[in-house]
Amino acid sequence: MKVISIVGARPNFIKLAPLSKEIRKHFDEIIIHTGQHYDYEMDRIFFDQLGIPEPDYHLGVGSGTHGYQTGEMVKRIEEALLKEKPDVVVVFGDTNSTLAGALAAVKLHVPVAHVEAGLRSYDKRIPEEVNRVLVDHCSDLLFCPTERSVENLKKEGIVKGVYLTGDVMVDAINQNIRIAEKRSRILKELDLKSKDYFLATVHRAENTDNPERLRSIVEALCDIENLVFPCHPRTEKFLRKYGLWEKVEKSITVIKPVGYLDMLVLEKNARKVITDSGGVQKEVYIFKVPCVTLRETTEWVETVEDGWNVLVGADKEKIAKAVNEFEPQRENYGYRFGNGKASEKMTLILSKLEKQL
Ligand code: UD1
Ligand code: UDP
């Protein structure tokens, strides 16, 4: 069976890494990289650190508006699919590369498998929500990380092809945390002591592209003592545009985005994490590190229900209060993201599909 995996952005690469290893034990895999992310720290570093095979197609789409970026990706992915004639296409998460891959495949009647299906924040102003709803509705195999994601799909009438697999990001953590703790020098380089610093990431469009929200977040972050901030290029662009970059540089340890191994170590040893990232919310929950989320809604509702994550939006006072006072309900930890064998389960399900072909 010929499997095509389609990726393009940082979180896609991290999810591909463990699955690709399993897929290659049983099937032929071709990797298409849309080129959505392209800076070394957003792209190549993950292939090098996680041993992801070299993409067979690099479509070089790059940045642009949603319409331009998604449209160019659909066009170029379609050409590659017509040439390769895969038996199944695998897409990951909720980026524009995910949507483009699913759309190109479904229109050519190629079965689509969606890794991280069924997540919902029920907020359609967030581009990722639109992407995940549309991708789920055109997928044939829906690999759900949690029971809640299975239920969400059921509410939308999607029951066929739905599998509770657990979360591939747990596989990625399990495969890399020991290596990270051995190899990473990030704590030493930044002179950080375990549980003595805060870690922040901000990159979601609803925060970066809105000057009031970004200013309010920056003011809150600048008041935090001992804060490390690996800064996404989108955020750096808008911080400079709104004249906030100098303030950030003066008050915070702002660094380039870090590789996955350094990120795992930074997360695990942080006192608290302040973020708007989907993946980071989940990873720090897994590490039992309290999380302050700079959003009004989240698709990772379990982390909030368990009391390990608090949603504060972009309000300066709310952020400060949570950073200073929020403490998780430690006894409430009802871990629900799978046992680190999600990639194996997904591959087994793909094998069943192979028998039907
Ligand atoms: C994308 C995803 C988001 C995901 C994030 C992970 C969509 C709609 N959004 O957001 O779900 O959380 O990736 O990091 O797909 N840029 C660079 N270098 C790069 C990549 C981006 O400078 O290598 C800058 C460009 O100015 C670009 C901007 O970042 O315009 C935004 O990049 P884009 O890929 O459109 O969206 P992200 O914000 O990265
Ligand atoms: N990540 C990383 N370096 C960073 C920031 C994040 O390796 O500087 C990793 C993080 O550990 C997680 C993934 O990127 O595995 C999350 O991706 P991101 O926050 O870009 O996107 P989201 O999950 O919000 O879609």
PDB file of C-alpha atoms and ligand atoms in Angstrom, residues 10-11 14-15 46 94 169 201 203-204 230 232 256-260 263-264 267 276-280 283, ligand 2:
ATOM      1  CA  ARG A  10       5.918  22.805  13.070  1.00  0.00           C
ATOM      2  CA  PRO A  11       3.200  20.840  14.915  1.00  0.00           C
ATOM      3  CA  ILE A  14       6.164  16.551  15.486  1.00  0.00           C
ATOM      4  CA  LYS A  15       3.019  14.449  14.910  1.00  0.00           C
ATOM      5  CA  PHE A  46      12.541  18.940  13.543  1.00  0.00           C
ATOM      6  CA  ASP A  94      -5.475  21.633  12.040  1.00  0.00           C
ATOM      7  CA  MET A 169       2.112  13.578  20.709  1.00  0.00           C
ATOM      8  CA  THR A 201       4.809  30.947  23.817  1.00  0.00           C
ATOM      9  CA  HIS A 203       1.651  32.819  18.120  1.00  0.00           C
ATOM     10  CA  ARG A 204      -2.068  32.407  17.489  1.00  0.00           C
ATOM     11  CA  PRO A 230      10.851  31.387  22.472  1.00  0.00           C
ATOM     12  CA  HIS A 232       7.459  32.509  16.846  1.00  0.00           C
ATOM     13  CA  LYS A 256      14.432  32.225  18.683  1.00  0.00           C
ATOM     14  CA  PRO A 257      11.982  29.284  18.532  1.00  0.00           C
ATOM     15  CA  VAL A 258      13.752  26.265  19.998  1.00  0.00           C
ATOM     16  CA  GLY A 259      14.005  22.693  18.730  1.00  0.00           C
ATOM     17  CA  TYR A 260      11.732  19.976  20.099  1.00  0.00           C
ATOM     18  CA  MET A 263      11.292  22.662  24.234  1.00  0.00           C
ATOM     19  CA  LEU A 264      10.488  19.447  26.116  1.00  0.00           C
ATOM     20  CA  GLU A 267       8.382  22.754  29.509  1.00  0.00           C
ATOM     21  CA  ASP A 276      -1.815  30.058  23.343  1.00  0.00           C
ATOM     22  CA  SER A 277      -0.469  26.926  21.634  1.00  0.00           C
ATOM     23  CA  GLY A 278      -2.627  23.821  21.391  1.00  0.00           C
ATOM     24  CA  GLY A 279       0.271  21.371  21.571  1.00  0.00           C
ATOM     25  CA  VAL A 280       2.013  23.155  24.430  1.00  0.00           C
ATOM     26  CA  GLU A 283       2.452  18.683  26.664  1.00  0.00           C
TER      27      GLU A 283
HETATM   28  N1  UDP B   2       7.570  23.781  20.003  1.00  0.00           N
HETATM   29  C1  UDP B   2       8.945  23.719  19.790  1.00  0.00           C
HETATM   30  N2  UDP B   2       9.668  24.867  19.898  1.00  0.00           N
HETATM   31  C2  UDP B   2       9.120  26.068  20.222  1.00  0.00           C
HETATM   32  C3  UDP B   2       7.716  26.113  20.449  1.00  0.00           C
HETATM   33  C4  UDP B   2       6.964  24.962  20.315  1.00  0.00           C
HETATM   34  O1  UDP B   2       9.484  22.654  19.506  1.00  0.00           O
HETATM   35  O2  UDP B   2       9.853  27.076  20.288  1.00  0.00           O
HETATM   36  C5  UDP B   2       6.782  22.547  19.872  1.00  0.00           C
HETATM   37  C6  UDP B   2       5.979  22.174  21.104  1.00  0.00           C
HETATM   38  O3  UDP B   2       6.768  21.442  22.009  1.00  0.00           O
HETATM   39  C7  UDP B   2       4.840  21.359  20.506  1.00  0.00           C
HETATM   40  C8  UDP B   2       4.624  21.987  19.164  1.00  0.00           C
HETATM   41  O4  UDP B   2       5.800  22.750  18.881  1.00  0.00           O
HETATM   42  O5  UDP B   2       5.240  20.019  20.296  1.00  0.00           O
HETATM   43  C9  UDP B   2       3.437  22.898  19.212  1.00  0.00           C
HETATM   44  O6  UDP B   2       3.373  23.620  18.050  1.00  0.00           O
HETATM   45  P1  UDP B   2       2.870  25.112  17.978  1.00  0.00           P
HETATM   46  O7  UDP B   2       2.811  25.708  19.334  1.00  0.00           O
HETATM   47  O8  UDP B   2       3.701  25.784  16.958  1.00  0.00           O
HETATM   48  O9  UDP B   2       1.444  24.935  17.325  1.00  0.00           O
HETATM   49  P2  UDP B   2       0.014  24.474  17.860  1.00  0.00           P
HETATM   50  O10 UDP B   2       0.176  23.265  18.675  1.00  0.00           O
HETATM   51  O11 UDP B   2      -0.573  25.645  18.600  1.00  0.00           O
HETATM   52  O12 UDP B   2      -0.742  24.246  16.603  1.00  0.00           O
END
